[in-house]
Coordinates of C-alpha atoms in Angstrom, one line a residue:
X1 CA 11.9 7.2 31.3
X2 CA 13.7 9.2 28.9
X3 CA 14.5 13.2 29.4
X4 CA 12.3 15.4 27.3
X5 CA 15.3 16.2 24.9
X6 CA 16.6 13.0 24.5
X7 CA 15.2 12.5 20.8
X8 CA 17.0 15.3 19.8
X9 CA 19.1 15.4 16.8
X10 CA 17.8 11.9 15.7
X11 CA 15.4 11.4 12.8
X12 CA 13.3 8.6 14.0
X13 CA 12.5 7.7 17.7
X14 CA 11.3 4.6 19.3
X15 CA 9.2 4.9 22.4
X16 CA 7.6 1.3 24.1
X17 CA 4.6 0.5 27.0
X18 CA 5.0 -3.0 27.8
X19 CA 1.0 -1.9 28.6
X20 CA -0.6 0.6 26.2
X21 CA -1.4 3.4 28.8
X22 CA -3.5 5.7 26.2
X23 CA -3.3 9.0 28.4
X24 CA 0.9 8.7 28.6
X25 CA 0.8 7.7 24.6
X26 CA -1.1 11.2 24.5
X27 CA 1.0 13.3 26.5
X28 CA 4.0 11.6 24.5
X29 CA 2.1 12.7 21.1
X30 CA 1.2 16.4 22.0
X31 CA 5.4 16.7 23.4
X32 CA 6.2 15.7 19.7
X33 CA 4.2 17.5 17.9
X34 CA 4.9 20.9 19.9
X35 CA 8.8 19.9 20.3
X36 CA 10.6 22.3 16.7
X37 CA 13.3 19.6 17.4
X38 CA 11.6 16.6 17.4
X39 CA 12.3 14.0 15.4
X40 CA 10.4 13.6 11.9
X41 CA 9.2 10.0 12.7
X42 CA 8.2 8.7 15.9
X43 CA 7.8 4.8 16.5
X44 CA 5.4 4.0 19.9
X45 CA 5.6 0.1 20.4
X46 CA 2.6 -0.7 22.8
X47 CA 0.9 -3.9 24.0
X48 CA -2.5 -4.6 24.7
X49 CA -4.6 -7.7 26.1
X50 CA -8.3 -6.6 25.1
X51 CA -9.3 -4.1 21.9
X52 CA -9.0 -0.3 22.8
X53 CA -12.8 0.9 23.3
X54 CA -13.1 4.7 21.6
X55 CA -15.7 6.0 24.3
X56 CA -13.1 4.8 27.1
X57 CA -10.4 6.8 25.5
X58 CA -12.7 10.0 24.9
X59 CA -13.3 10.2 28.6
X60 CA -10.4 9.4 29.9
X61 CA -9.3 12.9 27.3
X62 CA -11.9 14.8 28.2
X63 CA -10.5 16.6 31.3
X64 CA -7.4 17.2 29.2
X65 CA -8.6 19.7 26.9
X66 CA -4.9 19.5 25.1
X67 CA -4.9 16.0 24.4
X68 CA -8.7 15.9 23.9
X69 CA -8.5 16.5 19.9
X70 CA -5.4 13.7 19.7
X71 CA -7.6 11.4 21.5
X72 CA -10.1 11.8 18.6
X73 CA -7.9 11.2 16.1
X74 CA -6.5 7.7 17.9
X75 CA -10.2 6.7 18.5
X76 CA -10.9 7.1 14.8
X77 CA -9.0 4.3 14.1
X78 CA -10.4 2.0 16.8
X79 CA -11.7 0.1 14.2
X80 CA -10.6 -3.3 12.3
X81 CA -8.5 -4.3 15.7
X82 CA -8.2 -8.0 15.7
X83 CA -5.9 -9.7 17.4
X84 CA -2.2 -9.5 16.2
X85 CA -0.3 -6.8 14.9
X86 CA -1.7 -3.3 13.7
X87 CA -0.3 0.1 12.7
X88 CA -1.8 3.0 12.9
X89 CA -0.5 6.3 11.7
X90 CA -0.7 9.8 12.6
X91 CA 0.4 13.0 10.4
X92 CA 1.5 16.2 12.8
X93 CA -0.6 17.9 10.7
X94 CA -3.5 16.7 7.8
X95 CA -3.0 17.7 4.2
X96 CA -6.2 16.4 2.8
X97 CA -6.9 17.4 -0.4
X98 CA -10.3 18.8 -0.1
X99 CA -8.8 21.2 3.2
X100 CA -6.5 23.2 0.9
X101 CA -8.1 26.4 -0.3
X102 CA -7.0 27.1 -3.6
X103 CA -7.3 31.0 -3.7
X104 CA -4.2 30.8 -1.2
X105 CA -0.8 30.7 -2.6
X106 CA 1.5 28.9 -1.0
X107 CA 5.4 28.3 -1.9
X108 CA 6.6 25.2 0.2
X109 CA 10.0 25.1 1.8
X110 CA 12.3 22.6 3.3
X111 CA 10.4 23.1 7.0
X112 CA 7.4 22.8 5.4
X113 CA 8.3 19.8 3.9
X114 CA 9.9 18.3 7.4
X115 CA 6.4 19.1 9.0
X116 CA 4.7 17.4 5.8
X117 CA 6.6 14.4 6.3
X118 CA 6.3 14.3 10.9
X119 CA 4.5 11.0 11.3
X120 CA 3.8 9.3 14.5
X121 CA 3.5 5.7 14.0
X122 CA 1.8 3.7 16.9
X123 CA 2.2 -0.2 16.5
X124 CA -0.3 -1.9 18.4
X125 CA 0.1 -5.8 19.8
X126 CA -3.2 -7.0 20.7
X127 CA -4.0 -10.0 22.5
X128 CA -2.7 -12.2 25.4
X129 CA 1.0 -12.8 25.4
X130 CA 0.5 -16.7 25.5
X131 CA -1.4 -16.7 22.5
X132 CA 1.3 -14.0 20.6
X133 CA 5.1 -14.9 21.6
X134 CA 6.0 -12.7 19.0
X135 CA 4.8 -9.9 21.0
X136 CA 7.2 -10.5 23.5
X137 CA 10.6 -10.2 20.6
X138 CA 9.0 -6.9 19.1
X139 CA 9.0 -5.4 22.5
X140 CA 12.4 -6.1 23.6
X141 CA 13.8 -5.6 20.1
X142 CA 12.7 -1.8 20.2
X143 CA 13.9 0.1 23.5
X144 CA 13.1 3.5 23.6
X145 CA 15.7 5.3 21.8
X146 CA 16.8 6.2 18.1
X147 CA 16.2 3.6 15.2
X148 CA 19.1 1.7 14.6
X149 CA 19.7 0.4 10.9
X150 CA 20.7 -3.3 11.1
X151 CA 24.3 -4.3 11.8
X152 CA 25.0 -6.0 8.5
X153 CA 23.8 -2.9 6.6
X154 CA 27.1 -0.6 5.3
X155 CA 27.5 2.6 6.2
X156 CA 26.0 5.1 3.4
X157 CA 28.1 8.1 2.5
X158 CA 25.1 9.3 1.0
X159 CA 21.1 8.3 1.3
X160 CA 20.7 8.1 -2.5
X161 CA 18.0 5.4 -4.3
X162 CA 17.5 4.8 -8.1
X163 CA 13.8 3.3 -8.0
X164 CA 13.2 1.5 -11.7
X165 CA 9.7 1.6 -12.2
X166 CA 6.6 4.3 -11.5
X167 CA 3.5 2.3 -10.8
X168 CA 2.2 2.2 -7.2
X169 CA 5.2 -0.2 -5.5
X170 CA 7.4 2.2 -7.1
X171 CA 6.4 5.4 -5.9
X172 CA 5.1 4.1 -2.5
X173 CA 8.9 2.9 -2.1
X174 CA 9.5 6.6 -3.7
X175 CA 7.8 8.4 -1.2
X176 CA 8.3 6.5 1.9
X177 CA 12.0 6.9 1.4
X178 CA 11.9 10.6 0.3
X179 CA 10.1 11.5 3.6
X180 CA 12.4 9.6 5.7
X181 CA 15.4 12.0 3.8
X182 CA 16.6 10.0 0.6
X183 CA 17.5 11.7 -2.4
X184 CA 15.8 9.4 -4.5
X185 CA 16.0 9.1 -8.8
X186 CA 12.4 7.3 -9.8
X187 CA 13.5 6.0 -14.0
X188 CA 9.8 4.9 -16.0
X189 CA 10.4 3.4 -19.6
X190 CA 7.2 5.1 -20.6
X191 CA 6.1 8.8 -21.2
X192 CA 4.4 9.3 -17.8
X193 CA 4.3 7.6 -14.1
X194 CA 1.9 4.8 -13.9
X195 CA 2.4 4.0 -17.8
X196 CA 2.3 0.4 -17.1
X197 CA -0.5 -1.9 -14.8
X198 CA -0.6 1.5 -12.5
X199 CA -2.3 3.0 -15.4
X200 CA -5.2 1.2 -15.2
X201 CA -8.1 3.2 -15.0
X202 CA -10.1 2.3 -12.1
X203 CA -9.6 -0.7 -9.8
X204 CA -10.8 -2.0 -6.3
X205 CA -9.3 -2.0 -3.1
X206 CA -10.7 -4.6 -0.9
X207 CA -9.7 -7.0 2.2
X208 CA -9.0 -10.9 1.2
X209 CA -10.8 -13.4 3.8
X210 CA -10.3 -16.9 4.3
X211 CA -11.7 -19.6 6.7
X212 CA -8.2 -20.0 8.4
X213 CA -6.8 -16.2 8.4
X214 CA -4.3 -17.1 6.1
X215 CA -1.3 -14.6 5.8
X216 CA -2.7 -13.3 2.2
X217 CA -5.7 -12.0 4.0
X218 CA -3.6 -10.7 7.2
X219 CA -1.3 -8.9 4.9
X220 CA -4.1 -7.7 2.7
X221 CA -6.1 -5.7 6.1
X222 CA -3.0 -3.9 7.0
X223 CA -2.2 -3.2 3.4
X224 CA -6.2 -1.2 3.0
X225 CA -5.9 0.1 6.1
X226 CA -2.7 2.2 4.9
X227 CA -4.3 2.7 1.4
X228 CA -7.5 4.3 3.2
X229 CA -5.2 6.7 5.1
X230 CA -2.6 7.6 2.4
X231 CA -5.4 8.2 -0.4
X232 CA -7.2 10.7 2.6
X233 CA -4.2 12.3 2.9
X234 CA -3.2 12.4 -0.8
X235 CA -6.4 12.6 -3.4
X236 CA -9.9 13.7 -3.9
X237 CA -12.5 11.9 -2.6
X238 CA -15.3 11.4 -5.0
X239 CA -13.3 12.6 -7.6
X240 CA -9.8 10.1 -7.3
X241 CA -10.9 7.5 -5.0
X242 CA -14.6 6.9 -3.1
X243 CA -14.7 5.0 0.2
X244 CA -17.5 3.4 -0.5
X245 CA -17.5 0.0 0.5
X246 CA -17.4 -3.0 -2.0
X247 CA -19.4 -6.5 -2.3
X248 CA -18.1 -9.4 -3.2
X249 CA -19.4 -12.2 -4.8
X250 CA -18.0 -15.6 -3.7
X251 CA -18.8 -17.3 -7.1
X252 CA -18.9 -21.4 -7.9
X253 CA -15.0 -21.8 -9.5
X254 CA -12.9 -19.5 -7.6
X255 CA -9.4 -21.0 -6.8
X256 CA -9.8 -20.2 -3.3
X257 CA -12.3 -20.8 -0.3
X258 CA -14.4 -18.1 0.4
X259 CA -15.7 -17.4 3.8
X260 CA -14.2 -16.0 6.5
X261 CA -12.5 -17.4 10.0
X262 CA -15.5 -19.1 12.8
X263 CA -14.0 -17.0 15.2
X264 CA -15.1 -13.4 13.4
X265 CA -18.9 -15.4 14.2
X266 CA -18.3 -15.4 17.7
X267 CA -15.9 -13.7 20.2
X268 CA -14.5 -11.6 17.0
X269 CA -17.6 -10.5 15.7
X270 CA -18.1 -7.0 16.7
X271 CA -14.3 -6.2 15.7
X272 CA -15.0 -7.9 12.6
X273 CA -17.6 -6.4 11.2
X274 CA -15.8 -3.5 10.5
X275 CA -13.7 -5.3 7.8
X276 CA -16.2 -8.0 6.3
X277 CA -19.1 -9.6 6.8
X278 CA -22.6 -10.7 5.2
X279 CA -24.1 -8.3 2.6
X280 CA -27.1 -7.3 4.1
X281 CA -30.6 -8.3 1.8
X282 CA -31.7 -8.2 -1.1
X283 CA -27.7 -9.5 -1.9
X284 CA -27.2 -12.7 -2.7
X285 CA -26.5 -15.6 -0.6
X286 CA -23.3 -15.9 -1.5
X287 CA -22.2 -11.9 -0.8
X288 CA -19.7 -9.8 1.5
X289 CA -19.6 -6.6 2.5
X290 CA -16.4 -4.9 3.0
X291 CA -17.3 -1.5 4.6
X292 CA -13.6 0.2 4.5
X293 CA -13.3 -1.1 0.7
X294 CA -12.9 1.6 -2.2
X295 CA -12.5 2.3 -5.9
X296 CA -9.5 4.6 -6.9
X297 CA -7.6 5.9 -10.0
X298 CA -4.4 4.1 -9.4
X299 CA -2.3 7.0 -11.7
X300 CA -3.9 10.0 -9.7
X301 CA -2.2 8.0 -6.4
X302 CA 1.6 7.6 -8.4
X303 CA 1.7 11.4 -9.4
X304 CA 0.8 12.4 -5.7
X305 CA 3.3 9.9 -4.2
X306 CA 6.0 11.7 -6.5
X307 CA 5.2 14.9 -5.5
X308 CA 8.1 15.1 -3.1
X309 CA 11.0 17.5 -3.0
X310 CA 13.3 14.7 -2.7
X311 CA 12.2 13.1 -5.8
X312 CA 13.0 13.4 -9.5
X313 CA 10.9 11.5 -11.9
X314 CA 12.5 10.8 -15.6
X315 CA 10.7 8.9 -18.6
X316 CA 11.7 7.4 -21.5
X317 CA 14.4 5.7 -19.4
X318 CA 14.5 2.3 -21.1
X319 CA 16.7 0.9 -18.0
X320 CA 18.6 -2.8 -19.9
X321 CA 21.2 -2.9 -17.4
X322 CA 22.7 -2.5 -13.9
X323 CA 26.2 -2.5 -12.4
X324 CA 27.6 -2.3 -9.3
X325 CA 31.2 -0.2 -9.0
X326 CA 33.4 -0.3 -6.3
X327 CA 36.3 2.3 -6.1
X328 CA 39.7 1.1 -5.1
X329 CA 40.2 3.5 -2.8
X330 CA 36.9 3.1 -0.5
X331 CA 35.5 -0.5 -0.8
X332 CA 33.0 0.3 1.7
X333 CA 31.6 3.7 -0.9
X334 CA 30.0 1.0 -3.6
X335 CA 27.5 2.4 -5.8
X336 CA 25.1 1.5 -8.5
X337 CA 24.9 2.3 -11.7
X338 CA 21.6 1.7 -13.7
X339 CA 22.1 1.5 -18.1
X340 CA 20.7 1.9 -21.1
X341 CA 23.2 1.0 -24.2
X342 CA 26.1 1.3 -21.9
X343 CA 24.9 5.1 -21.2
X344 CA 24.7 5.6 -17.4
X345 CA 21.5 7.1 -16.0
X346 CA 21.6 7.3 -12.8
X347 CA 24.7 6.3 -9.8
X348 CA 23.1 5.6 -6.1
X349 CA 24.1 4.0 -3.3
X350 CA 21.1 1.9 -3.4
X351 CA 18.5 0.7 -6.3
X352 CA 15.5 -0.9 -5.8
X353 CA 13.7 -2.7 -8.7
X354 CA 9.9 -2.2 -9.5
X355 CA 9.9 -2.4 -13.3
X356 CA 6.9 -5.3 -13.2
X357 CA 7.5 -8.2 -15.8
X358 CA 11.0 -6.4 -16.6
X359 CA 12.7 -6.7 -13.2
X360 CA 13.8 -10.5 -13.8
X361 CA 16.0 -9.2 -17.0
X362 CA 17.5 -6.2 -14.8
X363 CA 18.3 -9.0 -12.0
X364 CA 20.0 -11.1 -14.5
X365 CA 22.4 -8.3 -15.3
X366 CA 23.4 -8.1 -11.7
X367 CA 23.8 -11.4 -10.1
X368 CA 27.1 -13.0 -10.4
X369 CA 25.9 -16.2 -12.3
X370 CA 23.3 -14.2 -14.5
X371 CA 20.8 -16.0 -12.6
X372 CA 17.0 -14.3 -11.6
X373 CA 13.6 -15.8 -10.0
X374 CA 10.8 -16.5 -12.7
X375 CA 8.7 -13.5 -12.9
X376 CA 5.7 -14.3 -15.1
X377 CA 3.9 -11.6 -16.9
X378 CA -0.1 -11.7 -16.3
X379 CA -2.2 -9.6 -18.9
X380 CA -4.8 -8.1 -17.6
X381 CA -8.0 -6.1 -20.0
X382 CA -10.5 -4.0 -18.7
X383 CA -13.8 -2.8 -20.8
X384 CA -15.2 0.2 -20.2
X385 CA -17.7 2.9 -21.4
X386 CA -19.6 5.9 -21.0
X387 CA -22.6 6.1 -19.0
X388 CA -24.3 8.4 -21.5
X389 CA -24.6 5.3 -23.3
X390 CA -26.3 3.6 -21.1
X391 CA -29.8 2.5 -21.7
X392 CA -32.3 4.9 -19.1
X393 CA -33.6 2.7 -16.3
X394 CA -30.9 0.5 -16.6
X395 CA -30.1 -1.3 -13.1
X396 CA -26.5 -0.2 -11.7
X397 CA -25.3 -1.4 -7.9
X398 CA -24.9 1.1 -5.9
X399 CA -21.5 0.0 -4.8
X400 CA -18.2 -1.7 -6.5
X401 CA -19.0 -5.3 -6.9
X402 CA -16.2 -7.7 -7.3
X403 CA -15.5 -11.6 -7.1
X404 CA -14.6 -12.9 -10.6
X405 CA -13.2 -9.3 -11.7
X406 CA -15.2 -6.4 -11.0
X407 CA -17.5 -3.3 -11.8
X408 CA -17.5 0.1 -11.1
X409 CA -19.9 2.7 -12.7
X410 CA -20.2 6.7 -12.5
X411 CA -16.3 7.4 -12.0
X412 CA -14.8 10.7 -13.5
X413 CA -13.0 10.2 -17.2
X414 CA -11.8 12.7 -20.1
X415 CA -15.2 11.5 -21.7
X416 CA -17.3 11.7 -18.8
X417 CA -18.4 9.6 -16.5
X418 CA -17.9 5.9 -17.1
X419 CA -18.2 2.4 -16.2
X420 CA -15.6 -0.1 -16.3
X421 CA -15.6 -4.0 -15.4
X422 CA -12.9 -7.0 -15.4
X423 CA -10.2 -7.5 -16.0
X424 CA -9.0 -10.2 -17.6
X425 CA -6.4 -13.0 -16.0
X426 CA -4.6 -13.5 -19.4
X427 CA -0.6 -15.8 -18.7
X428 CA -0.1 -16.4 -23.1
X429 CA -0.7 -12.6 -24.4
X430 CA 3.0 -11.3 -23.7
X431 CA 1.9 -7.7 -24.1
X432 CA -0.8 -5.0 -24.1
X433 CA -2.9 -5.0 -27.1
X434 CA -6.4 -5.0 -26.8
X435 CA -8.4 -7.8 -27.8
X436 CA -12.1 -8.0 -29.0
X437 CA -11.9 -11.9 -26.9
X438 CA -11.3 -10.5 -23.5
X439 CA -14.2 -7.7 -24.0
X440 CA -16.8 -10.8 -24.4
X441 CA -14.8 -12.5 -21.6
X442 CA -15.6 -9.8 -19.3
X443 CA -19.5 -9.5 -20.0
X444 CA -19.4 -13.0 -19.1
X445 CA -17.9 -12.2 -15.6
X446 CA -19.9 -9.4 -15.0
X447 CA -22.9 -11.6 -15.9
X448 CA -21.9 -13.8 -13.0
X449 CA -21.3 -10.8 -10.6
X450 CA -24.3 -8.6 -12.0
X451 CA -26.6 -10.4 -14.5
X452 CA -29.0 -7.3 -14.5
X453 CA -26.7 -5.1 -15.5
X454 CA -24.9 -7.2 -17.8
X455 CA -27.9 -7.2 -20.1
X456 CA -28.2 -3.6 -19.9
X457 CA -24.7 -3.6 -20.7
X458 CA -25.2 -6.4 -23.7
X459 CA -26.1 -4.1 -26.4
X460 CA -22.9 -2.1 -26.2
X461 CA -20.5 -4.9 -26.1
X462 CA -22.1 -5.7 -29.8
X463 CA -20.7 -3.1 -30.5
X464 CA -17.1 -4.0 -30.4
X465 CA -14.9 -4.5 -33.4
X466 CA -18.0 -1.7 -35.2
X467 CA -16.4 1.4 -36.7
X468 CA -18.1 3.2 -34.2
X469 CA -17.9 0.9 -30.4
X470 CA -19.5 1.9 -27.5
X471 CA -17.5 -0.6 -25.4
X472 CA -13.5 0.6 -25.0
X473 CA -10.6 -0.9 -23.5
X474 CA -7.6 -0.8 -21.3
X475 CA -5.1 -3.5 -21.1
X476 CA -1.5 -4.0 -19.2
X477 CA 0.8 -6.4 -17.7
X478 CA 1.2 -7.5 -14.4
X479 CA 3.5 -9.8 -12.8
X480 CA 3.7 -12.7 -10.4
X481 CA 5.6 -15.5 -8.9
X482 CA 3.6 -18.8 -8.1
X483 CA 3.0 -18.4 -4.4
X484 CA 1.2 -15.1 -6.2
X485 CA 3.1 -13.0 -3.0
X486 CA 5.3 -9.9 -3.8
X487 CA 8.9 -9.9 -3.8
X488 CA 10.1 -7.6 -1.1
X489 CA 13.6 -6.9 -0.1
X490 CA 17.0 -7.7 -1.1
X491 CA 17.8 -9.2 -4.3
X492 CA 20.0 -12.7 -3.7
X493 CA 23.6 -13.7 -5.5
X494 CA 24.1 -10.1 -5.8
X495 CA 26.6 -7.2 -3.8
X496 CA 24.4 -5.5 -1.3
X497 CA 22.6 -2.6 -2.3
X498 CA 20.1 -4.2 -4.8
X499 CA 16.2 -4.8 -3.7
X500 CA 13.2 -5.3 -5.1
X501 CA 9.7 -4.6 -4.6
X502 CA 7.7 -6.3 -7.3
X503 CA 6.1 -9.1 -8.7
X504 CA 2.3 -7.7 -6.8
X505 CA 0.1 -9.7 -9.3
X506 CA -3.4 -8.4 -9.2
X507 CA -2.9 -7.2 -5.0
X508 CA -0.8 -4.1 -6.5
X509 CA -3.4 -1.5 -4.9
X510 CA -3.6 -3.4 -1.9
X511 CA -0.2 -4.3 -1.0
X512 CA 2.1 -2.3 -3.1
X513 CA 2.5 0.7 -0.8
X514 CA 2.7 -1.5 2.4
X515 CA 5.6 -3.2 0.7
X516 CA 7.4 -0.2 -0.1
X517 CA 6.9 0.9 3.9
X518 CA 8.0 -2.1 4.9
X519 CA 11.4 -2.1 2.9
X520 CA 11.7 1.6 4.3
X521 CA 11.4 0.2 8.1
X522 CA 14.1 -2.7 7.5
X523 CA 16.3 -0.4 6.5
X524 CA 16.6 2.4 8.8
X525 CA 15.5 -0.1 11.9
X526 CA 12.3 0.8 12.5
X527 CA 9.6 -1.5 13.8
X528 CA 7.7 -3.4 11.0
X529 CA 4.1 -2.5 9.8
X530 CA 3.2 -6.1 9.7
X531 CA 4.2 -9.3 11.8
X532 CA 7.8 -10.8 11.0
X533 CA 6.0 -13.8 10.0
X534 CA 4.0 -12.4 7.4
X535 CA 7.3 -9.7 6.2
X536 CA 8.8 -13.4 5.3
X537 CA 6.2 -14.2 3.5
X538 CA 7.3 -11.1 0.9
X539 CA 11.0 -11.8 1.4
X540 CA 12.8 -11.8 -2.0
X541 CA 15.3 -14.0 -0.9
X542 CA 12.5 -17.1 0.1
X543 CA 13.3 -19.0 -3.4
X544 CA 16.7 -18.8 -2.7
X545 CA 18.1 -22.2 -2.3
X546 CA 19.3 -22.9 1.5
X547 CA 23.2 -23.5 1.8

C-alpha cells in the first residue's frame, strides 16, 4: 500500500486489486476527490470473477454515510457487465447540461478547469482468470504508481498536437488530450466544426451483435457506453441527444448475420438484456431492442468537445501538406509542420490526422516513399422533412428504428421539428451533392424498416425535384478501409510523431470518441479502454507489410 501523498505531483495515477474489494475502491475514490493535490486522472485496475450486484454494493455503503453517494454512482453503472473488459468512468464533479442554472454567471479559471477535467477511471476484468489470460498481463502491466508513457516514445519538450479534422474522431481526440494538459491546434477545411460527415443532422447510436461476439460488436458496447456518459455530461437531453432506446430490424440481405451470441440466452441473459435483446410485441419477428441506444446531433457533440481552454479551433484551413523538421542542434526536439501552399499553419510536436477521405493525401506527403493505405470515400444521403407536413394520424414509432438505414422523427431543427431517415451507402459519388436517386432509395429502406410510415411518408417524397419539395436532404462523405475498422494510432514509413484516427465508416458515432481515448491512454501509459486484442484490431500500422 501506497502512503496517502504518494500521487502527488503526478497527473495520472494507477491504483490495482488483484480482487475488486468495492468498499477500499470507495475509500480510494472519496481520498481523491477530497485530496487539492490529487492527481487529475486516476486509473483503478480491478479484477472480478462474478458481475458486481448494485444492491450488494449499496449495503455494504450504507453504514458509510461518506462513501454512500460514490456507491450510487458506481452502482449506476452495474449494468451491460459481460465478461471481459469494461470501463467505467467517474467525473469528481457532474457538469450536465440541464444542472447549470443560467441566471448564474460564472467566469471559469484554470482550477476550474483542473476540477472539470478530474476523472476517475475504473477498468473492470470480469470473469475467471482461466478463461481471460489477458487479465493476468493487464494486472501486472499497471502497478500502482504514476502512468508511465512507453519507452520508445521521445521525450516532448512541449505537449503540443495539431488535430486535422473537426468531426467527432477529431474533437474526441481534441478533447481527451486537452484535459489530460495538451495544447492542442484542431485545423477544419470548412467554415465550422463538424462541416463534413459530423454534420449530419441526426444519426443513431446503437450496439452491433453477432452470433460469435465478434470484436466489431465488442468494440461497439464499450464505444456507447462512453457515448451515453460523455453526451450526459456534455449536451441536452431531449433537445441534442434522447436516450431512448432503438429497434433494429434484422432485414433479408444484410451483409452480416444478425442474432446475437447462445450464451446471452442462457448463463448471460440477465446481463444481457441490458444491451440487446428481443423487441417485445407487436415488433416484428425479426426485431431487437437496444435499451441504452440513442439519437443525437453529431455537430451539437463536436462544438461541446471543443469547448476546452486548451483548444483553438481554425477553419478554412485547407491543410495539402505536412513536414516533419528536425533542428540540427536538438535531433530529439522534431516537430511538425502542417501546409497549405507552402504557408505553415501550425508547428507541434505531434499531429494526428482525422480529415476523413482526405487523410490518405496528407499521409502521402509524409511518408518517405510517398506511400499511404487506401482510404475509400463512402457517400452517404439522408432525407428529411418537417413534421408539420406530415399527414394527421399518420403512424410514427415511438423509438429510432434502424437496420437497413434508419428513422428518426420529432427531433429539434431551424424549421421545426423533423424527421429524417437513411442514409445512403453510395462508393461511385466522389462528393456531396444531393441526388433526387438516393431520396427514392431511402423510402425504399424505410419501407422495409417501417412500411406504415413509409406510405404516410410517400406523398412527400413526390415531391422531390417540385419547385416547392417537402422532402430535403443532407449528404457527406465518409471513409473506410475494407476490414470497415478505424485506423487508430501511428502512421507507418513515417518519423514518429504522426497518427491517425480515421477511416470510422458509418461506426463514426459509435467508435469515434473511444478511438480518440484510446490513442490518449497509449500515449501517456495509461491502461486501455478496451482489450489489447481488440486495440489491434484499430491499429493503423495492421496493413503494414511484416519485415
Amino acid at each position: 500500500m501506497v502512503s496517502e501523498n504518494a500521487w502527488h505531483g503526478f497527473s495520472s495515477w494507477c491504483h490495482t486489486q488483484a480482487s475488486f474489494d468495492e468498499l477500499a475502491f470507495l475509500r480510494l475514490w472519496h481520498s481523491w476527490t477530497a485530496d487539492d493535490a490529487r492527481p487529475t486522472h486516476l486509473h483503478v485496475v480491478a479484477h472480478t470473477v462474478q458481475p458486481l450486484q448494485a444492491d450488494a454494493l449499496l449495503s455494504a455503503a450504507a453504514s458509510h454515510p461518506e462513501l454512500l453517494p460514490l456507491a450510487q454512482q458506481l452502482a449506476e453503472q452495474f449494468w451491460g457487465l459481460l465478461p471481459g473488459i469494461h470501463r467505467l468512468r467517474f467525473a469528481r464533479h457532474t457538469h450536465s447540461k440541464t444542472q447549470l442554472d443560467p441566471s448564474v454567471e460564472t467566469v471559469p479559471n484554470d482550477h476550474f478547469w483542473h476540477d472539470r477535467d478530474a476523472r476517475l477511471m475504473l477498468t473492470l476484468c470480469i470473469g475467471p482468470h482461466d478463461a481471460w489470460p489477458e487479465f493476468a498481463e493487464v494486472l501486472h502491466a499497471y502497478p500502482i504508481g504514476p502512468c508511465i508513457p512507453p519507452v520508445d516514445a521521445p521525450t516532448l519538450d512541449e505537449r503540443t498536437v495539431t488535430i486535422i479534422g473537426s468531426g467527432i474522431a477529431g474533437a474526441g481526440t481534441a478533447r481527451a488530450l486537452a484535459e489530460r494538459g495538451w495544447q492542442v491546434t484542431v485545423l477544419e477545411a470548412g467554415n465550422e466544426p463538424a462541416s463534413g460527415a459530423s454534420g449530419l443532422p441526426v444519426g443513431v447510436v446503437a450496439p452491433h451483435t453477432s452470433h460469435d461476439d465478434s470484436g466489431v460488436s465488442r468494440l461497439s458496447r464499450a464505444g456507447l457506453r462512453l457515448m451515453e456518459q460523455t453526451m450526459r455530461g456534455l449536451l441536452t437531453e431531449g433537445v441534442d441527444w434522447g436516450c431512448t432506446g432503438v429497434r433494429e430490424r434484422r432485414l433479408p440481405g444484410k451483409t452480416r448475420r444478425g442474432g446475437v451470441p447462445l450464451s446471452w440466452l442462457h448463463e448471460h441473459a440477465h446481463t444481457a438484456n441490458d444491451w440487446t435483446h428481443k423487441a417485445p410485441l407487436p415488433a416484428p419477428d425479426d426485431a431487437y431492442w437496444h435499451p441504452h441506444g440513442a439519437w443525437l446531433r453529431p455537430a451539437q457533440l463536436v462544438r461541446a468537445l471543443l469547448d476546452h481552454p486548451n483548444i483553438r479551433w481554425q477553419g478554412h484551413a485547407k491543410v495539402d501538406a505536412l513536414q516533419c523538421v528536425t533542428p540540427v542542434e536538438n535531433t530529439n526536439a522534431s516537430k511538425w509542420q502542417v501546409l497549405e501552399d507552402g504557408k505553415v499553419l501550425a508547428e507541434s510536436s505531434r499531429v494526428v490526422l482525422a480529415a476523413g477521405p482526405g487523410s490518405a493525401a496528407l499521409i502521402a506527403t509524409a511518408t518517405e516513399d510517398g506511400s499511404a493505405p487506401r482510404i475509400n470515400p463512402l457517400r452517404g444521403q439522408v432525407s428529411w422533412g418537417l413534421m408539420a407536413d406530415v399527414p394527421a394520424g399518420s403512424y410514427m414509432p415511438a423509438t429510432p428504428v434502424n437496420g437497413n438505414g434508419s428513422f428518426v422523427h420529432d427531433i429539434t431543427s431551424p424549421d421545426g421539428p423533423a424527421w429524417y431517415t437513411g442514409a445512403t451507402y453510395d462508393r461511385i459519388n466522389g462528393d456531396a451533392r444531393l441526388l433526387d436517386a438516393d431520396h427514392a432509395e431511402n423510402l425504399e429502406r424505410l419501407r422495409a424498416l417501417e412500411p406504415d410510415t413509409a406510405a404516410a411518408l410517400a406523398p412527400l417524397f413526390a415531391t422531390v425535384g417540385s419547385e416547392a419539395p417537402r422532402v430535403h436532404g443532407w449528404a457527406g462523405m465518409r471513409c473506410g478501409v475494407h476490414d470497415r475498422l478505424p485506423m487508430t494510432g501511428r502512421v507507418p514509413n513515417t518519423p514518429e510523431g504522426l497518427y491517425m484516427n480515421a477511416a470510422m465508416g458509418s461506426r463514426g458515432l459509435t467508435l469515434g470518441l473511444l478511438c480518440g481515448e484510446l490513442l490518449a491512454a497509449q500515449w501517456h501509459g495509461e491502461p486501455l479502454p478496451i482489450e489489447a486484442r481488440l486495440a489491434k484490431f484499430l491499429d493503423a500500422t495492421r496493413f503494414k507489410p511484416k519485415a
